[in-house]
PDB file of C-alpha atoms in Angstrom:
ATOM      1  CA  MET A   1     126.460 113.956  54.092  1.00 47.00           C
ATOM      2  CA  ALA A   2     130.086 111.910  53.181  1.00 49.00           C
ATOM      3  CA  TYR A   3     128.227 108.836  54.555  1.00 59.00           C
ATOM      4  CA  ARG A   4     127.111 106.249  50.834  1.00 80.00           C
ATOM      5  CA  LEU A   5     123.947 106.243  51.803  1.00 91.00           C
ATOM      6  CA  GLN A   6     120.634 107.183  49.686  1.00 94.00           C
ATOM      7  CA  ALA A   7     116.782 107.007  49.858  1.00 96.00           C
ATOM      8  CA  GLY A   8     115.618 104.042  48.372  1.00 96.00           C
ATOM      9  CA  ASP A   9     118.537 101.798  50.687  1.00 97.00           C
ATOM     10  CA  GLU A  10     117.051  98.584  51.925  1.00 97.00           C
ATOM     11  CA  LEU A  11     117.596  97.594  55.461  1.00 98.00           C
ATOM     12  CA  ALA A  12     119.292  93.675  55.568  1.00 97.00           C
ATOM     13  CA  GLU A  13     115.768  92.259  56.799  1.00 98.00           C
ATOM     14  CA  GLN A  14     115.907  91.286  60.189  1.00 98.00           C
ATOM     15  CA  ARG A  15     114.646  87.690  61.180  1.00 97.00           C
ATOM     16  CA  HIS A  16     112.609  86.710  64.199  1.00 97.00           C
ATOM     17  CA  THR A  17     110.163  83.774  65.950  1.00 97.00           C
ATOM     18  CA  PRO A  18     109.414  84.970  68.803  1.00 97.00           C
ATOM     19  CA  ASP A  19     108.295  82.143  72.073  1.00 97.00           C
ATOM     20  CA  PRO A  20     106.689  81.765  74.563  1.00 97.00           C
ATOM     21  CA  VAL A  21     110.044  82.459  76.610  1.00 98.00           C
ATOM     22  CA  GLU A  22     110.617  85.493  74.864  1.00 98.00           C
ATOM     23  CA  LEU A  23     106.771  86.611  75.259  1.00 97.00           C
ATOM     24  CA  PHE A  24     107.433  86.030  79.498  1.00 97.00           C
ATOM     25  CA  GLN A  25     111.240  87.764  79.198  1.00 98.00           C
ATOM     26  CA  PHE A  26     109.860  91.062  77.551  1.00 98.00           C
ATOM     27  CA  SER A  27     106.286  91.482  80.393  1.00 97.00           C
ATOM     28  CA  ALA A  28     109.150  90.584  83.663  1.00 98.00           C
ATOM     29  CA  ALA A  29     111.374  93.023  81.642  1.00 98.00           C
ATOM     30  CA  ILE A  30     108.291  96.272  81.538  1.00 97.00           C
ATOM     31  CA  TRP A  31     105.998  94.583  84.678  1.00 97.00           C
ATOM     32  CA  LEU A  32     103.467  93.859  82.344  1.00 96.00           C
ATOM     33  CA  THR A  33     100.503  91.667  83.814  1.00 95.00           C
ATOM     34  CA  HIS A  34      98.661  90.882  81.166  1.00 93.00           C
ATOM     35  CA  ARG A  35      97.968  87.278  81.523  1.00 94.00           C
ATOM     36  CA  ILE A  36      97.868  87.394  77.360  1.00 94.00           C
ATOM     37  CA  HIS A  37     101.551  87.109  76.601  1.00 96.00           C
ATOM     38  CA  TYR A  38     101.705  84.037  79.141  1.00 96.00           C
ATOM     39  CA  ASP A  39      98.466  82.801  79.834  1.00 96.00           C
ATOM     40  CA  ALA A  40      97.984  80.396  76.660  1.00 96.00           C
ATOM     41  CA  PRO A  41      94.819  78.393  78.129  1.00 97.00           C
ATOM     42  CA  TYR A  42      93.185  81.923  78.901  1.00 96.00           C
ATOM     43  CA  THR A  43      93.959  83.584  76.178  1.00 94.00           C
ATOM     44  CA  THR A  44      92.119  80.998  73.152  1.00 95.00           C
ATOM     45  CA  GLU A  45      89.444  80.546  75.283  1.00 96.00           C
ATOM     46  CA  VAL A  46      88.381  83.721  77.445  1.00 94.00           C
ATOM     47  CA  GLU A  47      89.867  85.610  74.626  1.00 90.00           C
ATOM     48  CA  GLY A  48      89.409  83.724  71.737  1.00 92.00           C
ATOM     49  CA  HIS A  49      92.566  84.463  70.546  1.00 93.00           C
ATOM     50  CA  PRO A  50      94.132  81.531  68.475  1.00 94.00           C
ATOM     51  CA  GLY A  51      97.893  81.938  70.429  1.00 95.00           C
ATOM     52  CA  LEU A  52      99.326  84.181  73.315  1.00 96.00           C
ATOM     53  CA  PRO A  53     100.103  87.725  70.741  1.00 95.00           C
ATOM     54  CA  VAL A  54     103.155  88.826  70.239  1.00 96.00           C
ATOM     55  CA  HIS A  55     103.328  92.490  72.429  1.00 96.00           C
ATOM     56  CA  GLY A  56     103.201  95.540  69.728  1.00 94.00           C
ATOM     57  CA  PRO A  57     106.173  97.309  71.523  1.00 96.00           C
ATOM     58  CA  LEU A  58     108.586  94.028  71.191  1.00 97.00           C
ATOM     59  CA  GLN A  59     107.988  94.521  67.606  1.00 97.00           C
ATOM     60  CA  ALA A  60     108.395  98.240  67.818  1.00 97.00           C
ATOM     61  CA  ALA A  61     111.701  97.497  69.472  1.00 98.00           C
ATOM     62  CA  TYR A  62     112.755  95.164  67.365  1.00 98.00           C
ATOM     63  CA  LEU A  63     112.052  97.620  64.112  1.00 98.00           C
ATOM     64  CA  GLU A  64     114.200 100.366  66.146  1.00 98.00           C
ATOM     65  CA  GLN A  65     116.985  97.623  66.319  1.00 98.00           C
ATOM     66  CA  LEU A  66     116.703  97.340  62.207  1.00 98.00           C
ATOM     67  CA  VAL A  67     117.417 100.562  61.787  1.00 98.00           C
ATOM     68  CA  ARG A  68     120.685 100.763  64.854  1.00 97.00           C
ATOM     69  CA  SER A  69     122.386  97.758  63.295  1.00 96.00           C
ATOM     70  CA  ASP A  70     121.857  98.433  59.945  1.00 97.00           C
ATOM     71  CA  LEU A  71     123.364 101.850  59.690  1.00 97.00           C
ATOM     72  CA  GLU A  72     125.802 101.500  62.389  1.00 95.00           C
ATOM     73  CA  SER A  73     127.469  98.528  60.300  1.00 94.00           C
ATOM     74  CA  ARG A  74     126.884  99.992  57.514  1.00 94.00           C
ATOM     75  CA  LEU A  75     128.259 104.285  58.636  1.00 94.00           C
ATOM     76  CA  GLY A  76     130.494 102.974  60.678  1.00 93.00           C
ATOM     77  CA  ALA A  77     128.703 105.050  63.498  1.00 93.00           C
ATOM     78  CA  ARG A  78     126.667 105.433  66.340  1.00 93.00           C
ATOM     79  CA  VAL A  79     123.509 106.158  65.450  1.00 95.00           C
ATOM     80  CA  ARG A  80     120.683 107.199  67.634  1.00 96.00           C
ATOM     81  CA  LEU A  81     116.851 107.730  67.845  1.00 98.00           C
ATOM     82  CA  VAL A  82     115.112 111.136  67.646  1.00 98.00           C
ATOM     83  CA  ARG A  83     111.748 110.586  66.452  1.00 98.00           C
ATOM     84  CA  TYR A  84     109.363 106.941  65.829  1.00 98.00           C
ATOM     85  CA  ARG A  85     105.957 106.876  64.969  1.00 98.00           C
ATOM     86  CA  TYR A  86     104.151 102.969  64.910  1.00 97.00           C
ATOM     87  CA  ARG A  87     101.243 101.799  64.640  1.00 94.00           C
ATOM     88  CA  HIS A  88      99.980  98.292  65.204  1.00 91.00           C
ATOM     89  CA  VAL A  89      97.972  97.204  62.740  1.00 90.00           C
ATOM     90  CA  ALA A  90      97.224  93.267  62.973  1.00 90.00           C
ATOM     91  CA  PRO A  91      98.204  90.888  65.212  1.00 91.00           C
ATOM     92  CA  ALA A  92     100.968  88.671  64.980  1.00 94.00           C
ATOM     93  CA  TYR A  93     101.399  84.868  67.539  1.00 95.00           C
ATOM     94  CA  VAL A  94     103.255  83.227  69.839  1.00 96.00           C
ATOM     95  CA  GLY A  95     105.927  81.001  66.832  1.00 93.00           C
ATOM     96  CA  GLN A  96     105.332  83.517  63.960  1.00 94.00           C
ATOM     97  CA  THR A  97     107.905  84.463  62.125  1.00 95.00           C
ATOM     98  CA  LEU A  98     108.601  88.078  62.112  1.00 96.00           C
ATOM     99  CA  ALA A  99     110.099  89.705  58.747  1.00 97.00           C
ATOM    100  CA  CYS A 100     111.502  93.196  59.822  1.00 98.00           C
ATOM    101  CA  ARG A 101     112.401  94.919  56.920  1.00 98.00           C
ATOM    102  CA  GLY A 102     113.054  98.685  55.739  1.00 98.00           C
ATOM    103  CA  ARG A 103     114.526 101.529  53.783  1.00 98.00           C
ATOM    104  CA  VAL A 104     116.094 104.402  53.709  1.00 98.00           C
ATOM    105  CA  THR A 105     113.340 106.853  52.809  1.00 98.00           C
ATOM    106  CA  ALA A 106     115.272 110.026  53.387  1.00 97.00           C
ATOM    107  CA  VAL A 107     118.600 111.744  54.224  1.00 96.00           C
ATOM    108  CA  ASP A 108     119.588 115.390  54.909  1.00 95.00           C
ATOM    109  CA  GLY A 109     122.343 116.301  57.249  1.00 93.00           C
ATOM    110  CA  ASP A 110     123.098 113.682  59.361  1.00 95.00           C
ATOM    111  CA  ARG A 111     119.304 113.092  60.085  1.00 97.00           C
ATOM    112  CA  VAL A 112     117.889 109.520  57.939  1.00 97.00           C
ATOM    113  CA  THR A 113     114.373 108.967  58.009  1.00 98.00           C
ATOM    114  CA  CYS A 114     113.393 105.352  57.811  1.00 98.00           C
ATOM    115  CA  GLU A 115     109.980 103.744  56.939  1.00 98.00           C
ATOM    116  CA  VAL A 116     109.710 100.563  58.994  1.00 98.00           C
ATOM    117  CA  TRP A 117     108.092  97.106  58.805  1.00 97.00           C
ATOM    118  CA  ALA A 118     107.177  93.977  60.614  1.00 97.00           C
ATOM    119  CA  GLU A 119     105.743  91.128  58.587  1.00 96.00           C
ATOM    120  CA  VAL A 120     104.199  87.827  58.645  1.00 94.00           C
ATOM    121  CA  ASP A 121     106.636  85.473  57.066  1.00 88.00           C
ATOM    122  CA  ASP A 122     105.214  81.826  57.868  1.00 78.00           C
ATOM    123  CA  PRO A 123     104.181  79.286  55.127  1.00 76.00           C
ATOM    124  CA  GLN A 124     101.907  78.099  58.346  1.00 73.00           C
ATOM    125  CA  ALA A 125     100.246  81.499  58.623  1.00 71.00           C
ATOM    126  CA  ASP A 126      98.220  84.300  57.144  1.00 72.00           C
ATOM    127  CA  ASN A 127     100.696  86.369  55.871  1.00 80.00           C
ATOM    128  CA  GLY A 128     100.609  90.336  56.532  1.00 92.00           C
ATOM    129  CA  ARG A 129     101.684  93.515  57.948  1.00 94.00           C
ATOM    130  CA  THR A 130     101.530  93.667  62.242  1.00 94.00           C
ATOM    131  CA  THR A 131     104.034  96.886  62.375  1.00 95.00           C
ATOM    132  CA  VAL A 132     104.353  99.503  60.586  1.00 96.00           C
ATOM    133  CA  GLY A 133     106.521 102.783  61.346  1.00 97.00           C
ATOM    134  CA  GLU A 134     109.111 105.365  60.300  1.00 98.00           C
ATOM    135  CA  LEU A 135     111.908 107.250  62.320  1.00 98.00           C
ATOM    136  CA  ASP A 136     114.082 109.513  62.565  1.00 98.00           C
ATOM    137  CA  VAL A 137     117.950 108.942  63.573  1.00 98.00           C
ATOM    138  CA  VAL A 138     120.647 110.824  63.976  1.00 98.00           C
ATOM    139  CA  VAL A 139     124.480 109.547  63.025  1.00 95.00           C
ATOM    140  CA  SER A 140     126.930 110.741  65.586  1.00 88.00           C
TER     141      SER A 140
ATOM    142  CA  MET B   1      73.680 109.464  65.541  1.00 54.00           C
ATOM    143  CA  ALA B   2      75.008 106.823  69.107  1.00 64.00           C
ATOM    144  CA  THR B   3      77.798 108.187  70.849  1.00 72.00           C
ATOM    145  CA  LEU B   4      80.284 107.536  73.582  1.00 69.00           C
ATOM    146  CA  LEU B   5      80.881 110.778  74.337  1.00 72.00           C
ATOM    147  CA  THR B   6      78.584 111.612  76.825  1.00 74.00           C
ATOM    148  CA  ASP B   7      79.023 114.723  79.209  1.00 75.00           C
ATOM    149  CA  ALA B   8      80.404 113.047  81.919  1.00 72.00           C
ATOM    150  CA  THR B   9      83.485 111.862  79.242  1.00 75.00           C
ATOM    151  CA  ARG B  10      83.787 114.969  78.336  1.00 73.00           C
ATOM    152  CA  ARG B  11      85.057 116.672  82.062  1.00 75.00           C
ATOM    153  CA  TRP B  12      88.092 113.884  81.710  1.00 75.00           C
ATOM    154  CA  ALA B  13      89.458 115.837  78.409  1.00 77.00           C
ATOM    155  CA  ASP B  14      92.963 117.880  79.462  1.00 78.00           C
ATOM    156  CA  ARG B  15      92.868 115.605  82.740  1.00 86.00           C
ATOM    157  CA  THR B  16      96.678 115.660  84.511  1.00 91.00           C
ATOM    158  CA  TYR B  17      97.057 111.995  85.787  1.00 91.00           C
ATOM    159  CA  PRO B  18      99.388 111.934  89.205  1.00 93.00           C
ATOM    160  CA  VAL B  19     102.617 111.684  88.535  1.00 96.00           C
ATOM    161  CA  GLN B  20     104.778 108.468  89.291  1.00 96.00           C
ATOM    162  CA  HIS B  21     108.475 108.136  89.233  1.00 97.00           C
ATOM    163  CA  VAL B  22     110.855 105.680  88.891  1.00 98.00           C
ATOM    164  CA  THR B  23     114.516 105.190  89.885  1.00 98.00           C
ATOM    165  CA  VAL B  24     116.091 103.208  87.278  1.00 98.00           C
ATOM    166  CA  THR B  25     118.187 100.828  88.073  1.00 98.00           C
ATOM    167  CA  ALA B  26     121.684  98.926  86.161  1.00 98.00           C
ATOM    168  CA  GLY B  27     118.727  95.539  86.376  1.00 98.00           C
ATOM    169  CA  ASP B  28     116.221  97.022  84.775  1.00 98.00           C
ATOM    170  CA  ILE B  29     117.769  97.729  82.153  1.00 98.00           C
ATOM    171  CA  ARG B  30     120.379  94.775  81.618  1.00 98.00           C
ATOM    172  CA  ARG B  31     116.311  92.352  82.408  1.00 98.00           C
ATOM    173  CA  PHE B  32     114.960  95.225  78.913  1.00 98.00           C
ATOM    174  CA  ALA B  33     118.626  94.686  76.752  1.00 98.00           C
ATOM    175  CA  ILE B  34     117.992  90.628  77.450  1.00 98.00           C
ATOM    176  CA  ALA B  35     114.386  90.782  76.473  1.00 98.00           C
ATOM    177  CA  THR B  36     114.483  92.951  73.388  1.00 98.00           C
ATOM    178  CA  GLY B  37     117.665  90.686  72.112  1.00 97.00           C
ATOM    179  CA  GLU B  38     120.839  93.530  73.119  1.00 97.00           C
ATOM    180  CA  THR B  39     123.870  91.918  72.519  1.00 96.00           C
ATOM    181  CA  ASP B  40     126.152  96.173  72.833  1.00 96.00           C
ATOM    182  CA  PRO B  41     127.495  95.514  75.778  1.00 98.00           C
ATOM    183  CA  ILE B  42     126.658  99.653  76.915  1.00 97.00           C
ATOM    184  CA  HIS B  43     123.210  98.360  78.502  1.00 98.00           C
ATOM    185  CA  PHE B  44     125.459  95.488  80.493  1.00 98.00           C
ATOM    186  CA  VAL B  45     128.555  97.173  81.701  1.00 98.00           C
ATOM    187  CA  ARG B  46     129.745 100.097  82.672  1.00 98.00           C
ATOM    188  CA  ASP B  47     133.188 100.958  82.088  1.00 98.00           C
ATOM    189  CA  ALA B  48     132.267 100.205  78.567  1.00 98.00           C
ATOM    190  CA  ALA B  49     129.467 102.317  78.177  1.00 98.00           C
ATOM    191  CA  ARG B  50     131.410 105.133  80.129  1.00 98.00           C
ATOM    192  CA  ALA B  51     133.901 103.900  76.875  1.00 97.00           C
ATOM    193  CA  ALA B  52     131.656 105.023  74.169  1.00 93.00           C
ATOM    194  CA  GLY B  53     130.744 108.417  75.987  1.00 95.00           C
ATOM    195  CA  HIS B  54     127.851 107.469  77.988  1.00 96.00           C
ATOM    196  CA  ARG B  55     127.858 108.083  82.558  1.00 96.00           C
ATOM    197  CA  ASP B  56     126.748 105.203  83.087  1.00 98.00           C
ATOM    198  CA  VAL B  57     124.661 101.741  81.690  1.00 98.00           C
ATOM    199  CA  VAL B  58     122.675 103.348  79.237  1.00 98.00           C
ATOM    200  CA  ALA B  59     118.778 101.840  78.139  1.00 98.00           C
ATOM    201  CA  PRO B  60     118.042 101.114  74.798  1.00 98.00           C
ATOM    202  CA  PRO B  61     115.599 103.798  73.060  1.00 97.00           C
ATOM    203  CA  MET B  62     112.036 101.352  73.499  1.00 98.00           C
ATOM    204  CA  PHE B  63     112.929 101.198  77.578  1.00 98.00           C
ATOM    205  CA  TYR B  64     110.442 104.239  78.573  1.00 98.00           C
ATOM    206  CA  VAL B  65     108.050 101.712  77.967  1.00 97.00           C
ATOM    207  CA  TYR B  66     108.798 100.228  80.936  1.00 98.00           C
ATOM    208  CA  LEU B  67     108.249 103.431  82.313  1.00 97.00           C
ATOM    209  CA  ARG B  68     105.431 103.777  81.248  1.00 94.00           C
ATOM    210  CA  VAL B  69     104.176 100.201  82.195  1.00 94.00           C
ATOM    211  CA  LEU B  70     105.700  99.784  85.696  1.00 95.00           C
ATOM    212  CA  PRO B  71     103.420 102.172  87.564  1.00 92.00           C
ATOM    213  CA  ASN B  72     100.272 101.122  86.479  1.00 89.00           C
ATOM    214  CA  HIS B  73     101.128  97.572  86.632  1.00 92.00           C
ATOM    215  CA  LEU B  74     102.928  97.071  89.832  1.00 94.00           C
ATOM    216  CA  ARG B  75      99.952  96.924  92.034  1.00 94.00           C
ATOM    217  CA  PRO B  76      98.047  94.133  94.670  1.00 95.00           C
ATOM    218  CA  ARG B  77      96.468  91.402  92.550  1.00 95.00           C
ATOM    219  CA  ASP B  78      92.867  92.352  93.783  1.00 93.00           C
ATOM    220  CA  GLU B  79      94.113  95.929  92.491  1.00 92.00           C
ATOM    221  CA  LEU B  80      94.367  94.018  88.734  1.00 92.00           C
ATOM    222  CA  GLU B  81      91.298  93.023  86.065  1.00 91.00           C
ATOM    223  CA  ALA B  82      90.675  89.367  85.584  1.00 91.00           C
ATOM    224  CA  ASP B  83      93.063  89.263  82.665  1.00 91.00           C
ATOM    225  CA  GLY B  84      95.514  90.837  84.464  1.00 92.00           C
ATOM    226  CA  SER B  85      95.573  94.457  83.037  1.00 89.00           C
ATOM    227  CA  PRO B  86      94.881  97.402  85.964  1.00 87.00           C
ATOM    228  CA  SER B  87      91.852  98.895  86.298  1.00 78.00           C
ATOM    229  CA  GLU B  88      91.293 101.254  83.784  1.00 64.00           C
ATOM    230  CA  ASP B  89      91.407 104.785  84.758  1.00 66.00           C
ATOM    231  CA  ILE B  90      89.876 106.270  81.011  1.00 66.00           C
ATOM    232  CA  PRO B  91      86.635 108.019  80.731  1.00 64.00           C
ATOM    233  CA  PRO B  92      83.321 106.233  81.908  1.00 64.00           C
ATOM    234  CA  VAL B  93      82.300 105.094  78.343  1.00 62.00           C
ATOM    235  CA  VAL B  94      80.441 101.465  77.268  1.00 59.00           C
ATOM    236  CA  ILE B  95      82.742  99.759  75.045  1.00 56.00           C
ATOM    237  CA  THR B  96      83.177  96.674  73.428  1.00 57.00           C
ATOM    238  CA  GLY B  97      86.296  96.336  72.705  1.00 64.00           C
ATOM    239  CA  ALA B  98      89.595  98.550  73.014  1.00 66.00           C
ATOM    240  CA  MET B  99      92.272  99.039  70.743  1.00 70.00           C
ATOM    241  CA  ALA B 100      96.109 100.170  70.108  1.00 67.00           C
ATOM    242  CA  GLY B 101      96.099 102.996  68.056  1.00 79.00           C
ATOM    243  CA  GLU B 102      99.064 105.021  66.501  1.00 91.00           C
ATOM    244  CA  THR B 103     102.274 105.828  68.568  1.00 95.00           C
ATOM    245  CA  GLU B 104     104.552 109.048  68.154  1.00 97.00           C
ATOM    246  CA  LEU B 105     107.682 109.139  70.381  1.00 98.00           C
ATOM    247  CA  ASP B 106     110.193 112.195  70.385  1.00 98.00           C
ATOM    248  CA  VAL B 107     113.659 111.578  71.679  1.00 98.00           C
ATOM    249  CA  ASP B 108     116.034 113.772  73.114  1.00 98.00           C
ATOM    250  CA  GLY B 109     118.729 111.853  74.876  1.00 97.00           C
ATOM    251  CA  ALA B 110     119.207 108.423  76.788  1.00 98.00           C
ATOM    252  CA  PHE B 111     118.033 106.966  80.231  1.00 98.00           C
ATOM    253  CA  TYR B 112     120.549 105.590  82.566  1.00 98.00           C
ATOM    254  CA  ALA B 113     121.605 103.960  85.309  1.00 98.00           C
ATOM    255  CA  GLY B 114     120.778 105.783  88.157  1.00 98.00           C
ATOM    256  CA  ASP B 115     117.959 108.583  86.976  1.00 98.00           C
ATOM    257  CA  GLU B 116     115.375 109.369  88.789  1.00 98.00           C
ATOM    258  CA  VAL B 117     112.380 109.260  86.270  1.00 98.00           C
ATOM    259  CA  ALA B 118     109.373 111.689  86.827  1.00 98.00           C
ATOM    260  CA  CYS B 119     106.713 109.700  84.234  1.00 97.00           C
ATOM    261  CA  HIS B 120     104.097 112.645  83.286  1.00 97.00           C
ATOM    262  CA  LYS B 121     100.392 111.789  81.894  1.00 94.00           C
ATOM    263  CA  ARG B 122      97.628 113.565  80.465  1.00 94.00           C
ATOM    264  CA  LEU B 123      94.100 112.609  78.876  1.00 92.00           C
ATOM    265  CA  ALA B 124      95.774 115.039  75.759  1.00 91.00           C
ATOM    266  CA  ASP B 125      92.432 114.723  73.796  1.00 89.00           C
ATOM    267  CA  LEU B 126      89.529 112.825  73.523  1.00 89.00           C
ATOM    268  CA  THR B 127      87.386 112.711  70.022  1.00 88.00           C
ATOM    269  CA  GLU B 128      84.177 110.420  68.352  1.00 87.00           C
ATOM    270  CA  LYS B 129      84.427 109.632  65.239  1.00 87.00           C
ATOM    271  CA  GLU B 130      82.254 107.942  63.003  1.00 86.00           C
ATOM    272  CA  GLY B 131      83.323 104.435  62.565  1.00 81.00           C
ATOM    273  CA  ARG B 132      82.033 101.649  59.860  1.00 81.00           C
ATOM    274  CA  SER B 133      79.794  99.839  62.602  1.00 78.00           C
ATOM    275  CA  GLY B 134      78.849 103.102  65.123  1.00 83.00           C
ATOM    276  CA  PRO B 135      80.574 105.195  66.814  1.00 84.00           C
ATOM    277  CA  LEU B 136      84.380 104.847  67.584  1.00 86.00           C
ATOM    278  CA  LEU B 137      85.951 107.071  70.783  1.00 85.00           C
ATOM    279  CA  PHE B 138      90.245 108.265  70.203  1.00 88.00           C
ATOM    280  CA  LEU B 139      91.463 109.003  73.624  1.00 88.00           C
ATOM    281  CA  THR B 140      95.292 110.327  73.195  1.00 92.00           C
ATOM    282  CA  PHE B 141      96.772 110.316  75.970  1.00 92.00           C
ATOM    283  CA  GLU B 142     100.455 112.716  76.092  1.00 96.00           C
ATOM    284  CA  TYR B 143     103.456 110.518  78.519  1.00 96.00           C
ATOM    285  CA  ARG B 144     106.065 112.802  79.578  1.00 97.00           C
ATOM    286  CA  TYR B 145     109.575 111.219  81.195  1.00 98.00           C
ATOM    287  CA  ASP B 146     111.923 114.009  82.835  1.00 98.00           C
ATOM    288  CA  VAL B 147     114.590 113.201  84.373  1.00 98.00           C
ATOM    289  CA  ALA B 148     116.508 116.703  86.391  1.00 97.00           C
ATOM    290  CA  ASP B 149     114.014 118.481  84.252  1.00 94.00           C
ATOM    291  CA  HIS B 150     114.954 117.555  81.337  1.00 98.00           C
ATOM    292  CA  THR B 151     112.322 115.651  78.662  1.00 98.00           C
ATOM    293  CA  VAL B 152     114.384 113.040  76.929  1.00 98.00           C
ATOM    294  CA  VAL B 153     111.029 111.150  76.149  1.00 98.00           C
ATOM    295  CA  ARG B 154     107.454 112.683  74.597  1.00 98.00           C
ATOM    296  CA  GLU B 155     105.361 110.613  73.885  1.00 97.00           C
ATOM    297  CA  ARG B 156     101.476 110.914  72.184  1.00 96.00           C
ATOM    298  CA  PHE B 157      99.536 107.374  71.816  1.00 90.00           C
ATOM    299  CA  THR B 158      95.874 106.766  70.875  1.00 89.00           C
ATOM    300  CA  ARG B 159      93.407 104.635  72.225  1.00 84.00           C
ATOM    301  CA  ILE B 160      90.871 103.693  70.453  1.00 83.00           C
ATOM    302  CA  LEU B 161      87.243 102.374  72.207  1.00 80.00           C
ATOM    303  CA  ARG B 162      84.536 101.092  70.335  1.00 75.00           C
TER     304      ARG B 162
END
């Protein structure tokens, strides 16, 4: 590959602190009616969560963007997702800051593999990974 | 050993669900793009998308989640549970909790404004494993999102019931 990109390269971190409005926007955009993402009294009193959980797929979207925006600005070319495997390992709650991080793990021609993870990075919370994934993009 | 995998449950293996059809609009893509913090005009403006080589306003890759959620959740209130989720169309099993497992996607192309998407769903695998505090049932669903007989996204999604 002509680009200066190699396994081990760290992606530029992106941070998100989704608030209740952003959770509502995501629920509305996908027409997700599940109460735990917008009804705080129900979620804490009935379901026993400490707050509104941040949607797993929203975190997965943040992580896909992390790769796309980093590689597109680094390479000056469009990249497109071809494979993505992700897993939610712990909940993240509204108001917590999520640090989205990743690194390049393989470069094969125009295909780039990255590992990515979101972790709570917040002095007021239990820190740790909430969503982890691996994805392949193709540079065009 | 206690089991969650009864004969009635086993009969659900390889179940195919009715195909759902969703027509994607530029407004659907705009809402999803705003909700996920996208700023590239290719998700909002047709001319910008065309200038970048797309045939119309193009959705970000994770837009497929909308195609999974909408057909299940777009129902009158009395067809939703107290917690707002649709009544479960999963095998009959007494469960105390559910966990999302892993999602695997293969993507070939993108969704565009105007696309008519056929959303296919199949219960591909049903496996029981012994967990630390009892049996765990792994349900693997396969989803396929096709536009004009081309599969744009194929998804394998595992739910874990205990």
